[in-house]
Amino acid sequence: MEQYIVKGGNSLVGEVEISGAKNAALAILAASIMTDDTVTIENVPDVSDIRVLTQAIESIGAVVEHPQRHVYTINGSQILDLPVDNELIRSIRGSYYMIGALLGKHKNAQVALPGGCAIGLRPIDQHLKGFKALGAEVRVKPSGIVVATAKNLHGAHIYMDLVSVGATINVMMAASLAKGITIIENAAKEPHVVDLANFLNSMGARIRGAGTDVIRIKGVERLHGTEYAIIPDQIEAGTYMFAAAATRGDVTITNVIPKHMESISAKLKEIGCQISESDDAIRVVATGRLQPTNVKTMPYPGFPTDMQPQVVVLLGLSNGTSIVTEGVFENRFRYVDELMKMGAKVTVEGRTAIIDGQDAYTPATMSAPDLRAGAALVIAALSADGISKIDNIHYVERGYEDFPEKLRAIGGEIIKTASKEEESSALRRLNLKAIS
Ligand code: EPZ
């Protein structure tokens, strides 16, 4: 089984370039099939979730080309009336964006229900409610395939019962090709919601208000081809900022939009780090003891749930007691048992974790339970003096491009191994380096 072997204890120092946003790319690649013209998408991160989604898009007849590592061209003019379904598709969350895209363009979608990280129940009732309001008939087959069909889609006034990134994105896609005006109230405001709106507008859609609570979409007859570059990944950037802090490092994160990072930068300042910003970079310097604080995760512009495990890891190294409350998903502390193997002192009560900070973690062998928690365990391992092992890293690779390579470039000692032989050789290399 693939794993990371980490020799912790070094302060991370240097520069890391952030890749395109995975969650924006998933929505935008799915939306690319909403025109018969060719669409070119740049700055697509090279991560496994994206490879799965593009295979799904190809499997229903779209022509997908991948001329460079971060560039895809997609032509959906020959799409067949086939269900989007296989084991891989069921494994990723982003596949549900195919429902909005196919329903909008073809008025007919058959897509296997999404999987993704096990961080809560994750129902899609708000997506389905939105599609129904637009005039679609929606049912879920016993096989787990969502079938959404419509003769015509029409605009509607939709109140979301809760703030949902996925439902906002899905409804925005379908409504772009509906007749008349759709208003989404209580919409999600995440940077990738805005990125998808900008992308659809560059294809001729008429979406206003993305990034606020109310999004207004005037449906158009057709969308046309475009060239578009995905925004940088807010959570990847935040993860490296927290890795810098946990290792008392000095790291400059480049190719970011500092505005997207405000809640994360503010928290790091409270914890005692120095943060400086330029147009597209943020420098994090951490010296001395980290301070405890309280955090509640919330939809954007609040502190992101996708940074919750990373902040728990960091606060575990602070000088006192902190409380972290998970405000988005109901079951996102499953990794705490793994972190406790490193000696972390964390008590979880429902959606709240109480963390007693200490000087350092002790190295351990752990298992990544999901994508962001996996990255957080790597941060903990990088901070701990000695050798830790983390398996189940396919989760981490769903969303972090070149994770070990980027960490090595700033002084992290981390090696990915796929066999016992590779593990022994990695351990030899890491130990030799320690002696020399
Ligand atoms: C997106 O998930 C992201 N995934 C998640 O990123 C991220 O954690 C989440 O938004 C919140 O920011 C993708 O973009 C592919 P939601 P999504 O709909 O769309 C409940 C990562 O690590 N809800 O905003 O599934 C839901 O259960 C991942 O990159 C309903 O009850 O999140 C949750 O409690 C993990 N009914 C809350 O709303 C619905 O119909 C927010 O979910 C929809 C959601």
Tab-separated table of C-alpha atoms and ligand atoms in Angstrom:
chain	number	residue	atom	x	y	z
A	1	MET	CA	0.000	0.000	0.000
A	2	GLU	CA	1.244	3.477	-0.824
A	3	GLN	CA	2.366	5.571	2.097
A	4	TYR	CA	4.330	8.665	3.016
A	5	ILE	CA	7.376	8.305	5.200
A	6	VAL	CA	8.105	11.590	6.914
A	7	LYS	CA	11.169	12.539	8.882
A	8	GLY	CA	9.985	15.504	10.881
A	9	GLY	CA	11.787	18.162	12.829
A	10	ASN	CA	12.940	20.545	10.073
A	11	SER	CA	11.528	24.049	9.812
A	12	LEU	CA	10.034	24.512	6.352
A	13	VAL	CA	11.736	27.379	4.544
A	14	GLY	CA	11.363	28.647	0.987
A	15	GLU	CA	8.730	29.173	-1.672
A	16	VAL	CA	5.760	27.015	-2.765
A	17	GLU	CA	3.686	27.647	-5.877
A	18	ILE	CA	-0.016	26.863	-5.529
A	19	SER	CA	-1.868	24.881	-8.205
A	20	GLY	CA	-5.336	25.512	-9.629
A	21	ALA	CA	-8.312	24.983	-7.315
A	22	LYS	CA	-9.532	21.380	-7.384
A	23	ASN	CA	-13.109	22.194	-6.408
A	24	ALA	CA	-13.372	24.997	-8.986
A	25	ALA	CA	-11.855	22.750	-11.663
A	26	LEU	CA	-14.349	19.935	-10.998
A	27	ALA	CA	-17.290	22.302	-11.537
A	28	ILE	CA	-15.757	24.045	-14.542
A	29	LEU	CA	-14.720	20.832	-16.334
A	30	ALA	CA	-18.252	19.468	-15.884
A	31	ALA	CA	-19.747	22.736	-17.187
A	32	SER	CA	-17.490	22.562	-20.264
A	33	ILE	CA	-19.884	20.082	-21.866
A	34	MET	CA	-22.700	22.659	-21.858
A	35	THR	CA	-21.689	23.966	-25.289
A	36	ASP	CA	-21.136	22.284	-28.665
A	37	ASP	CA	-18.002	24.384	-29.128
A	38	THR	CA	-14.555	23.527	-27.839
A	39	VAL	CA	-13.580	24.851	-24.420
A	40	THR	CA	-9.981	25.226	-23.217
A	41	ILE	CA	-9.323	25.164	-19.484
A	42	GLU	CA	-5.940	26.152	-18.066
A	43	ASN	CA	-4.414	25.873	-14.583
A	44	VAL	CA	-6.205	22.566	-13.933
A	45	PRO	CA	-4.505	20.769	-11.023
A	46	ASP	CA	-3.022	17.343	-11.763
A	47	VAL	CA	-4.831	15.395	-9.021
A	48	SER	CA	-6.736	12.125	-9.083
A	49	ASP	CA	-10.259	13.590	-8.657
A	50	ILE	CA	-9.753	15.565	-11.872
A	51	ARG	CA	-8.495	12.505	-13.766
A	52	VAL	CA	-11.622	10.580	-12.683
A	53	LEU	CA	-14.013	13.354	-13.727
A	54	THR	CA	-12.395	13.862	-17.124
A	55	GLN	CA	-12.610	10.096	-17.756
A	56	ALA	CA	-16.322	10.276	-16.931
A	57	ILE	CA	-16.801	13.165	-19.342
A	58	GLU	CA	-14.988	11.172	-22.027
A	59	SER	CA	-17.020	8.026	-21.292
A	60	ILE	CA	-20.245	9.658	-22.495
A	61	GLY	CA	-18.775	10.747	-25.826
A	62	ALA	CA	-17.116	14.122	-25.207
A	63	VAL	CA	-13.729	14.634	-26.833
A	64	VAL	CA	-11.257	15.370	-24.067
A	65	GLU	CA	-7.694	16.357	-24.889
A	66	HIS	CA	-4.920	16.970	-22.429
A	67	PRO	CA	-2.203	18.767	-24.454
A	68	GLN	CA	-0.232	19.951	-21.433
A	69	ARG	CA	-0.091	18.917	-17.790
A	70	HIS	CA	-2.468	21.652	-16.624
A	71	VAL	CA	-4.512	22.204	-19.770
A	72	TYR	CA	-7.622	20.364	-20.993
A	73	THR	CA	-9.689	20.965	-24.110
A	74	ILE	CA	-13.202	19.551	-24.111
A	75	ASN	CA	-15.742	19.280	-26.890
A	76	GLY	CA	-19.122	17.994	-25.781
A	77	SER	CA	-20.942	18.196	-29.128
A	78	GLN	CA	-21.087	14.406	-29.554
A	79	ILE	CA	-22.327	13.516	-26.072
A	80	LEU	CA	-24.408	10.351	-25.960
A	81	ASP	CA	-27.480	9.756	-23.905
A	82	LEU	CA	-25.671	7.407	-21.485
A	83	PRO	CA	-25.696	7.097	-17.725
A	84	VAL	CA	-22.577	8.487	-16.083
A	85	ASP	CA	-21.737	5.544	-13.896
A	86	ASN	CA	-18.814	3.406	-12.878
A	87	GLU	CA	-16.923	2.579	-9.714
A	88	LEU	CA	-14.614	5.569	-10.110
A	89	ILE	CA	-17.436	8.050	-10.636
A	90	ARG	CA	-19.164	6.829	-7.545
A	91	SER	CA	-15.949	7.530	-5.630
A	92	ILE	CA	-15.819	11.289	-6.219
A	93	ARG	CA	-18.090	14.057	-5.052
A	94	GLY	CA	-17.550	16.305	-8.057
A	95	SER	CA	-19.419	13.864	-10.321
A	96	TYR	CA	-22.699	15.423	-9.164
A	97	TYR	CA	-21.887	18.490	-11.248
A	98	MET	CA	-22.588	16.334	-14.304
A	99	ILE	CA	-26.271	16.412	-13.268
A	100	GLY	CA	-26.576	20.209	-13.538
A	101	ALA	CA	-24.495	20.339	-16.711
A	102	LEU	CA	-26.365	17.544	-18.552
A	103	LEU	CA	-29.787	18.664	-17.356
A	104	GLY	CA	-29.067	22.240	-18.514
A	105	LYS	CA	-27.719	21.235	-21.931
A	106	HIS	CA	-29.654	18.043	-22.788
A	107	LYS	CA	-32.623	18.293	-20.400
A	108	ASN	CA	-31.715	14.755	-19.412
A	109	ALA	CA	-29.163	13.546	-16.873
A	110	GLN	CA	-28.470	10.109	-15.432
A	111	VAL	CA	-25.597	10.245	-12.986
A	112	ALA	CA	-24.523	7.878	-10.200
A	113	LEU	CA	-24.876	9.375	-6.733
A	114	PRO	CA	-21.693	10.963	-5.446
A	115	GLY	CA	-19.197	9.483	-3.045
A	116	GLY	CA	-16.298	11.576	-1.781
A	117	CYS	CA	-14.769	11.980	1.647
A	118	ALA	CA	-16.701	10.393	4.531
A	119	ILE	CA	-17.123	13.522	6.636
A	120	GLY	CA	-20.871	13.388	7.239
A	121	LEU	CA	-24.112	12.293	5.617
A	122	ARG	CA	-23.763	14.720	2.721
A	123	PRO	CA	-27.301	14.538	1.276
A	124	ILE	CA	-28.078	16.266	-2.041
A	125	ASP	CA	-31.675	17.240	-1.319
A	126	GLN	CA	-30.999	20.936	-2.008
A	127	HIS	CA	-29.598	20.118	-5.466
A	128	LEU	CA	-32.672	18.038	-6.281
A	129	LYS	CA	-35.032	20.675	-4.878
A	130	GLY	CA	-33.363	23.270	-7.133
A	131	PHE	CA	-33.689	21.069	-10.244
A	132	LYS	CA	-37.364	20.433	-9.469
A	133	ALA	CA	-38.003	24.171	-9.051
A	134	LEU	CA	-36.546	24.648	-12.556
A	135	GLY	CA	-39.157	22.215	-13.898
A	136	ALA	CA	-37.247	18.917	-13.921
A	137	GLU	CA	-38.641	15.579	-12.887
A	138	VAL	CA	-36.132	14.002	-10.554
A	139	ARG	CA	-35.916	10.524	-9.119
A	140	VAL	CA	-33.228	8.370	-7.591
A	141	LYS	CA	-33.185	4.784	-8.888
A	142	PRO	CA	-32.572	1.942	-6.411
A	143	SER	CA	-29.187	1.480	-8.141
A	144	GLY	CA	-28.218	4.936	-6.854
A	145	ILE	CA	-28.511	6.749	-10.183
A	146	VAL	CA	-30.070	10.205	-10.122
A	147	VAL	CA	-32.331	10.684	-13.134
A	148	ALA	CA	-33.330	14.276	-13.909
A	149	THR	CA	-35.349	15.063	-17.029
A	150	ALA	CA	-37.342	18.003	-18.326
A	151	LYS	CA	-39.142	19.032	-21.508
A	152	ASN	CA	-38.093	22.589	-20.804
A	153	LEU	CA	-36.402	24.248	-17.879
A	154	HIS	CA	-37.805	27.526	-16.640
A	155	GLY	CA	-36.481	30.169	-14.247
A	156	ALA	CA	-37.522	29.990	-10.595
A	157	HIS	CA	-37.063	31.718	-7.260
A	158	ILE	CA	-35.187	29.224	-5.096
A	159	TYR	CA	-34.519	29.552	-1.347
A	160	MET	CA	-31.766	27.203	-0.238
A	161	ASP	CA	-32.540	25.762	3.217
A	162	LEU	CA	-28.836	25.828	4.005
A	163	VAL	CA	-25.718	27.191	2.388
A	164	SER	CA	-24.475	24.532	-0.015
A	165	VAL	CA	-21.558	24.963	-2.410
A	166	GLY	CA	-22.596	21.985	-4.518
A	167	ALA	CA	-26.297	22.895	-4.758
A	168	THR	CA	-25.519	26.525	-5.637
A	169	ILE	CA	-23.148	25.419	-8.403
A	170	ASN	CA	-25.462	22.741	-9.769
A	171	VAL	CA	-28.500	25.035	-9.930
A	172	MET	CA	-26.423	27.831	-11.487
A	173	MET	CA	-25.402	25.482	-14.300
A	174	ALA	CA	-28.875	24.185	-15.102
A	175	ALA	CA	-30.471	27.667	-14.776
A	176	SER	CA	-27.984	29.166	-17.260
A	177	LEU	CA	-29.818	27.332	-20.054
A	178	ALA	CA	-33.364	27.636	-18.612
A	179	LYS	CA	-35.987	30.018	-19.991
A	180	GLY	CA	-36.333	33.147	-17.880
A	181	ILE	CA	-34.819	34.366	-14.654
A	182	THR	CA	-33.669	32.242	-11.718
A	183	ILE	CA	-32.876	33.734	-8.344
A	184	ILE	CA	-30.940	31.665	-5.797
A	185	GLU	CA	-31.332	32.976	-2.255
A	186	ASN	CA	-28.968	31.919	0.555
A	187	ALA	CA	-26.392	30.998	-2.083
A	188	ALA	CA	-22.867	29.816	-1.229
A	189	LYS	CA	-20.194	32.523	-1.690
A	190	GLU	CA	-17.044	30.377	-1.950
A	191	PRO	CA	-14.356	31.523	-4.415
A	192	HIS	CA	-15.090	28.511	-6.630
A	193	VAL	CA	-18.779	29.476	-6.873
A	194	VAL	CA	-17.599	32.831	-8.253
A	195	ASP	CA	-15.067	31.111	-10.521
A	196	LEU	CA	-17.760	28.910	-12.065
A	197	ALA	CA	-20.028	31.950	-12.589
A	198	ASN	CA	-17.165	33.804	-14.308
A	199	PHE	CA	-16.490	30.753	-16.472
A	200	LEU	CA	-20.155	30.361	-17.485
A	201	ASN	CA	-20.356	34.111	-18.210
A	202	SER	CA	-17.300	33.766	-20.459
A	203	MET	CA	-19.372	31.166	-22.382
A	204	GLY	CA	-22.230	33.652	-22.773
A	205	ALA	CA	-24.260	32.954	-19.619
A	206	ARG	CA	-25.783	35.894	-17.741
A	207	ILE	CA	-25.096	35.395	-14.044
A	208	ARG	CA	-24.930	38.300	-11.598
A	209	GLY	CA	-24.328	38.368	-7.858
A	210	ALA	CA	-22.043	35.319	-7.500
A	211	GLY	CA	-20.049	35.894	-4.308
A	212	THR	CA	-23.105	37.358	-2.532
A	213	ASP	CA	-26.108	35.632	-0.884
A	214	VAL	CA	-28.330	36.222	-3.910
A	215	ILE	CA	-27.430	35.016	-7.390
A	216	ARG	CA	-29.533	36.085	-10.392
A	217	ILE	CA	-29.326	34.071	-13.594
A	218	LYS	CA	-30.980	35.134	-16.845
A	219	GLY	CA	-31.218	31.994	-18.934
A	220	VAL	CA	-29.748	32.064	-22.468
A	221	GLU	CA	-30.485	29.893	-25.536
A	222	ARG	CA	-26.974	28.545	-25.933
A	223	LEU	CA	-23.457	28.795	-24.572
A	224	HIS	CA	-20.324	29.137	-26.698
A	225	GLY	CA	-16.697	28.036	-26.465
A	226	THR	CA	-14.150	29.846	-24.318
A	227	GLU	CA	-10.644	29.789	-22.888
A	228	TYR	CA	-10.454	30.055	-19.129
A	229	ALA	CA	-7.860	29.743	-16.344
A	230	ILE	CA	-8.903	28.287	-12.963
A	231	ILE	CA	-8.244	30.304	-9.770
A	232	PRO	CA	-5.531	29.166	-7.317
A	233	ASP	CA	-6.509	26.635	-4.653
A	234	GLN	CA	-7.415	28.386	-1.389
A	235	ILE	CA	-7.184	25.180	0.672
A	236	GLU	CA	-3.892	23.984	-0.818
A	237	ALA	CA	-2.446	27.421	-0.015
A	238	GLY	CA	-3.874	27.319	3.522
A	239	THR	CA	-2.415	23.859	4.075
A	240	TYR	CA	1.136	25.052	3.246
A	241	MET	CA	0.634	28.141	5.441
A	242	PHE	CA	-0.254	25.874	8.355
A	243	ALA	CA	2.666	23.541	7.586
A	244	ALA	CA	4.982	26.562	7.773
A	245	ALA	CA	3.492	27.537	11.142
A	246	ALA	CA	3.592	24.027	12.636
A	247	THR	CA	7.292	23.645	11.781
A	248	ARG	CA	8.177	27.199	12.933
A	249	GLY	CA	9.185	27.933	9.379
A	250	ASP	CA	9.346	30.819	6.924
A	251	VAL	CA	7.460	30.026	3.746
A	252	THR	CA	6.239	32.222	0.913
A	253	ILE	CA	3.181	30.845	-0.850
A	254	THR	CA	2.988	32.122	-4.434
A	255	ASN	CA	0.206	32.183	-7.049
A	256	VAL	CA	-2.527	32.877	-4.493
A	257	ILE	CA	-5.329	35.430	-4.236
A	258	PRO	CA	-4.690	36.914	-0.753
A	259	LYS	CA	-8.342	38.080	-0.500
A	260	HIS	CA	-9.444	34.395	-0.563
A	261	MET	CA	-7.052	33.658	2.296
A	262	GLU	CA	-8.273	36.323	4.751
A	263	SER	CA	-9.957	34.063	7.335
A	264	ILE	CA	-6.942	31.725	7.287
A	265	SER	CA	-4.362	34.532	7.544
A	266	ALA	CA	-6.349	36.170	10.371
A	267	LYS	CA	-6.366	32.918	12.358
A	268	LEU	CA	-2.625	32.436	11.873
A	269	LYS	CA	-2.030	35.962	13.192
A	270	GLU	CA	-4.120	35.163	16.286
A	271	ILE	CA	-1.995	32.055	16.758
A	272	GLY	CA	1.120	34.231	16.752
A	273	CYS	CA	2.502	33.995	13.192
A	274	GLN	CA	3.677	36.946	11.140
A	275	ILE	CA	1.865	37.231	7.825
A	276	SER	CA	2.838	39.561	4.996
A	277	GLU	CA	1.050	39.829	1.676
A	278	SER	CA	1.816	41.080	-1.810
A	279	ASP	CA	-0.422	40.978	-4.907
A	280	ASP	CA	-0.244	37.234	-5.414
A	281	ALA	CA	1.860	35.872	-2.545
A	282	ILE	CA	1.697	35.425	1.210
A	283	ARG	CA	4.662	34.908	3.534
A	284	VAL	CA	4.191	33.068	6.810
A	285	VAL	CA	6.883	33.340	9.478
A	286	ALA	CA	6.501	31.461	12.741
A	287	THR	CA	8.984	31.922	15.545
A	288	GLY	CA	8.478	31.116	19.181
A	289	ARG	CA	5.514	29.510	20.905
A	290	LEU	CA	2.110	29.355	19.196
A	291	GLN	CA	-0.893	30.798	21.018
A	292	PRO	CA	-4.208	28.970	21.589
A	293	THR	CA	-7.427	30.306	20.082
A	294	ASN	CA	-10.984	29.273	19.243
A	295	VAL	CA	-12.208	28.471	15.740
A	296	LYS	CA	-15.621	27.790	14.240
A	297	THR	CA	-15.788	26.590	10.665
A	298	MET	CA	-18.418	28.229	8.473
A	299	PRO	CA	-19.289	28.797	4.850
A	300	TYR	CA	-17.147	31.457	3.088
A	301	PRO	CA	-16.051	34.052	4.129
A	302	GLY	CA	-15.848	32.149	7.441
A	303	PHE	CA	-12.982	29.840	8.358
A	304	PRO	CA	-13.236	26.881	5.909
A	305	THR	CA	-14.232	23.410	7.063
A	306	ASP	CA	-11.569	22.107	4.661
A	307	MET	CA	-8.934	23.688	6.972
A	308	GLN	CA	-10.403	22.256	10.190
A	309	PRO	CA	-8.050	19.268	10.647
A	310	GLN	CA	-5.045	21.478	9.855
A	311	VAL	CA	-6.034	24.044	12.502
A	312	VAL	CA	-6.571	21.316	15.115
A	313	VAL	CA	-3.071	19.977	14.403
A	314	LEU	CA	-1.580	23.456	14.744
A	315	LEU	CA	-3.439	24.313	17.960
A	316	GLY	CA	-2.223	21.024	19.430
A	317	LEU	CA	1.222	22.670	19.378
A	318	SER	CA	0.107	25.869	21.110
A	319	ASN	CA	0.590	27.186	24.569
A	320	GLY	CA	-2.833	26.461	26.120
A	321	THR	CA	-6.359	25.221	25.486
A	322	SER	CA	-8.325	25.848	22.274
A	323	ILE	CA	-11.824	24.972	21.127
A	324	VAL	CA	-12.581	24.117	17.498
A	325	THR	CA	-16.224	23.808	16.430
A	326	GLU	CA	-17.184	22.202	13.134
A	327	GLY	CA	-20.046	24.243	11.707
A	328	VAL	CA	-20.474	22.607	8.303
A	329	PHE	CA	-20.202	18.800	8.428
A	330	GLU	CA	-21.485	16.667	11.274
A	331	ASN	CA	-18.725	14.073	11.323
A	332	ARG	CA	-15.399	15.673	10.545
A	333	PHE	CA	-13.287	14.706	13.577
A	334	ARG	CA	-12.672	11.074	12.644
A	335	TYR	CA	-8.965	11.732	12.213
A	336	VAL	CA	-8.507	12.736	15.867
A	337	ASP	CA	-7.896	9.104	16.883
A	338	GLU	CA	-4.996	9.021	14.416
A	339	LEU	CA	-3.592	12.319	15.693
A	340	MET	CA	-3.771	11.015	19.253
A	341	LYS	CA	-1.257	8.329	18.212
A	342	MET	CA	1.210	11.253	18.071
A	343	GLY	CA	0.309	12.191	21.634
A	344	ALA	CA	-2.180	14.948	20.778
A	345	LYS	CA	-4.488	15.829	23.655
A	346	VAL	CA	-7.870	16.307	22.019
A	347	THR	CA	-11.347	15.575	23.366
A	348	VAL	CA	-14.196	15.489	20.884
A	349	GLU	CA	-17.759	16.153	22.008
A	350	GLY	CA	-20.159	16.134	19.079
A	351	ARG	CA	-19.105	18.897	16.745
A	352	THR	CA	-16.561	20.397	19.158
A	353	ALA	CA	-12.938	19.508	19.816
A	354	ILE	CA	-11.132	20.705	22.920
A	355	ILE	CA	-7.408	20.771	22.358
A	356	ASP	CA	-4.740	20.989	25.041
A	357	GLY	CA	-1.614	22.297	23.407
A	358	GLN	CA	1.846	20.860	24.067
A	359	ASP	CA	5.454	21.439	22.960
A	360	ALA	CA	5.700	18.727	20.332
A	361	TYR	CA	4.119	15.620	18.844
A	362	THR	CA	5.830	12.239	18.911
A	363	PRO	CA	6.257	10.349	15.613
A	364	ALA	CA	3.728	7.606	14.855
A	365	THR	CA	2.301	5.317	12.177
A	366	MET	CA	-1.087	6.605	11.027
A	367	SER	CA	-3.754	6.218	8.402
A	368	ALA	CA	-5.301	9.095	6.431
A	369	PRO	CA	-9.083	8.922	6.910
A	370	ASP	CA	-9.878	11.565	4.256
A	371	LEU	CA	-8.259	14.188	2.039
A	372	ARG	CA	-7.790	17.206	4.344
A	373	ALA	CA	-7.252	15.119	7.484
A	374	GLY	CA	-4.547	13.207	5.580
A	375	ALA	CA	-2.763	16.474	4.778
A	376	ALA	CA	-3.127	17.569	8.409
A	377	LEU	CA	-1.495	14.340	9.645
A	378	VAL	CA	1.422	15.020	7.284
A	379	ILE	CA	1.778	18.494	8.852
A	380	ALA	CA	1.824	16.924	12.325
A	381	ALA	CA	4.458	14.421	11.157
A	382	LEU	CA	6.625	17.188	9.649
A	383	SER	CA	6.634	18.962	13.001
A	384	ALA	CA	7.568	15.887	15.057
A	385	ASP	CA	11.209	14.959	15.585
A	386	GLY	CA	11.712	11.496	14.065
A	387	ILE	CA	10.086	9.188	11.529
A	388	SER	CA	6.315	8.886	11.023
A	389	LYS	CA	4.395	6.863	8.456
A	390	ILE	CA	1.025	7.711	6.923
A	391	ASP	CA	-0.879	5.259	4.723
A	392	ASN	CA	-4.130	5.530	2.756
A	393	ILE	CA	-2.515	8.442	0.942
A	394	HIS	CA	-4.732	8.009	-2.116
A	395	TYR	CA	-7.059	10.354	-0.221
A	396	VAL	CA	-4.391	13.042	-0.096
A	397	GLU	CA	-3.624	12.604	-3.785
A	398	ARG	CA	-7.234	13.364	-4.653
A	399	GLY	CA	-6.589	17.007	-3.944
A	400	TYR	CA	-2.911	17.920	-3.533
A	401	GLU	CA	-0.733	18.093	-6.623
A	402	ASP	CA	2.874	16.954	-6.068
A	403	PHE	CA	2.447	17.052	-2.289
A	404	PRO	CA	5.743	15.342	-1.334
A	405	GLU	CA	7.672	17.165	-4.077
A	406	LYS	CA	6.417	20.595	-3.024
A	407	LEU	CA	7.180	19.845	0.641
A	408	ARG	CA	10.676	18.586	-0.192
A	409	ALA	CA	11.377	21.829	-2.076
A	410	ILE	CA	10.923	23.750	1.198
A	411	GLY	CA	12.973	21.349	3.285
A	412	GLY	CA	10.388	18.746	4.316
A	413	GLU	CA	11.736	15.200	4.385
A	414	ILE	CA	8.934	13.121	2.941
A	415	ILE	CA	9.115	10.128	0.610
A	416	LYS	CA	6.243	8.275	-1.040
A	417	THR	CA	6.688	4.517	-1.097
A	418	ALA	CA	4.618	1.786	-2.730
A	419	SER	CA	6.263	-1.429	-1.484
A	420	LYS	CA	8.213	-2.909	1.433
A	421	GLU	CA	11.461	-2.559	-0.593
A	422	GLU	CA	10.798	1.103	-1.299
A	423	GLU	CA	9.972	1.632	2.352
A	424	SER	CA	13.287	0.101	3.505
A	425	SER	CA	15.247	2.158	1.023
A	426	ALA	CA	13.408	5.364	2.040
A	427	LEU	CA	14.121	4.668	5.703
A	428	ARG	CA	17.799	4.090	4.886
A	429	ARG	CA	18.003	7.365	2.962
A	430	LEU	CA	16.285	9.365	5.698
A	431	ASN	CA	18.409	7.846	8.463
A	432	LEU	CA	21.686	8.261	6.536
A	433	LYS	CA	20.854	11.917	6.040
A	434	ALA	CA	20.279	12.219	9.767
A	435	ILE	CA	23.780	10.865	10.549
A	436	SER	CA	25.711	12.814	7.886
B	1	EPZ	C1	-17.971	21.148	-1.245
B	1	EPZ	O1	-18.703	19.989	-0.854
B	1	EPZ	C2	-16.549	20.697	-1.410
B	1	EPZ	N1	-16.484	19.647	-2.431
B	1	EPZ	C3	-15.991	20.197	-0.079
B	1	EPZ	O2	-14.624	19.955	-0.258
B	1	EPZ	C4	-16.162	21.271	0.984
B	1	EPZ	O3	-15.808	20.739	2.247
B	1	EPZ	C5	-17.599	21.769	1.038
B	1	EPZ	O4	-18.058	22.172	-0.283
B	1	EPZ	C6	-17.822	22.940	1.989
B	1	EPZ	O5	-16.992	24.008	1.607
B	1	EPZ	C7	-16.468	19.950	-3.717
B	1	EPZ	O6	-16.474	21.102	-4.110
B	1	EPZ	C8	-16.407	18.822	-4.689
B	1	EPZ	P1	-21.938	21.608	0.694
B	1	EPZ	P2	-20.266	19.942	-0.922
B	1	EPZ	O7	-23.013	21.225	-0.242
B	1	EPZ	O8	-20.708	20.745	-2.108
B	1	EPZ	C9	-25.233	19.860	3.757
B	1	EPZ	C10	-12.580	18.838	0.039
B	1	EPZ	O9	-11.897	18.427	1.003
B	1	EPZ	N2	-26.073	19.655	2.551
B	1	EPZ	O10	-21.535	23.046	0.782
B	1	EPZ	O11	-20.681	18.532	-0.812
B	1	EPZ	C11	-23.989	18.990	3.758
B	1	EPZ	O12	-24.262	17.705	4.256
B	1	EPZ	C12	-14.069	18.662	0.063
B	1	EPZ	O13	-12.094	19.365	-0.978
B	1	EPZ	C13	-27.373	19.198	2.701
B	1	EPZ	O14	-27.857	18.941	3.804
B	1	EPZ	O15	-20.643	20.742	0.406
B	1	EPZ	C14	-23.056	19.799	4.628
B	1	EPZ	O16	-23.342	19.571	5.976
B	1	EPZ	C15	-14.577	17.885	1.193
B	1	EPZ	N3	-28.137	19.026	1.574
B	1	EPZ	C16	-23.416	21.258	4.272
B	1	EPZ	O17	-24.727	21.177	3.715
B	1	EPZ	C17	-27.661	19.317	0.322
B	1	EPZ	O18	-28.385	19.147	-0.673
B	1	EPZ	C18	-22.506	21.932	3.249
B	1	EPZ	O19	-22.319	21.078	2.131
B	1	EPZ	C19	-26.342	19.783	0.187
B	1	EPZ	C20	-25.563	19.949	1.325
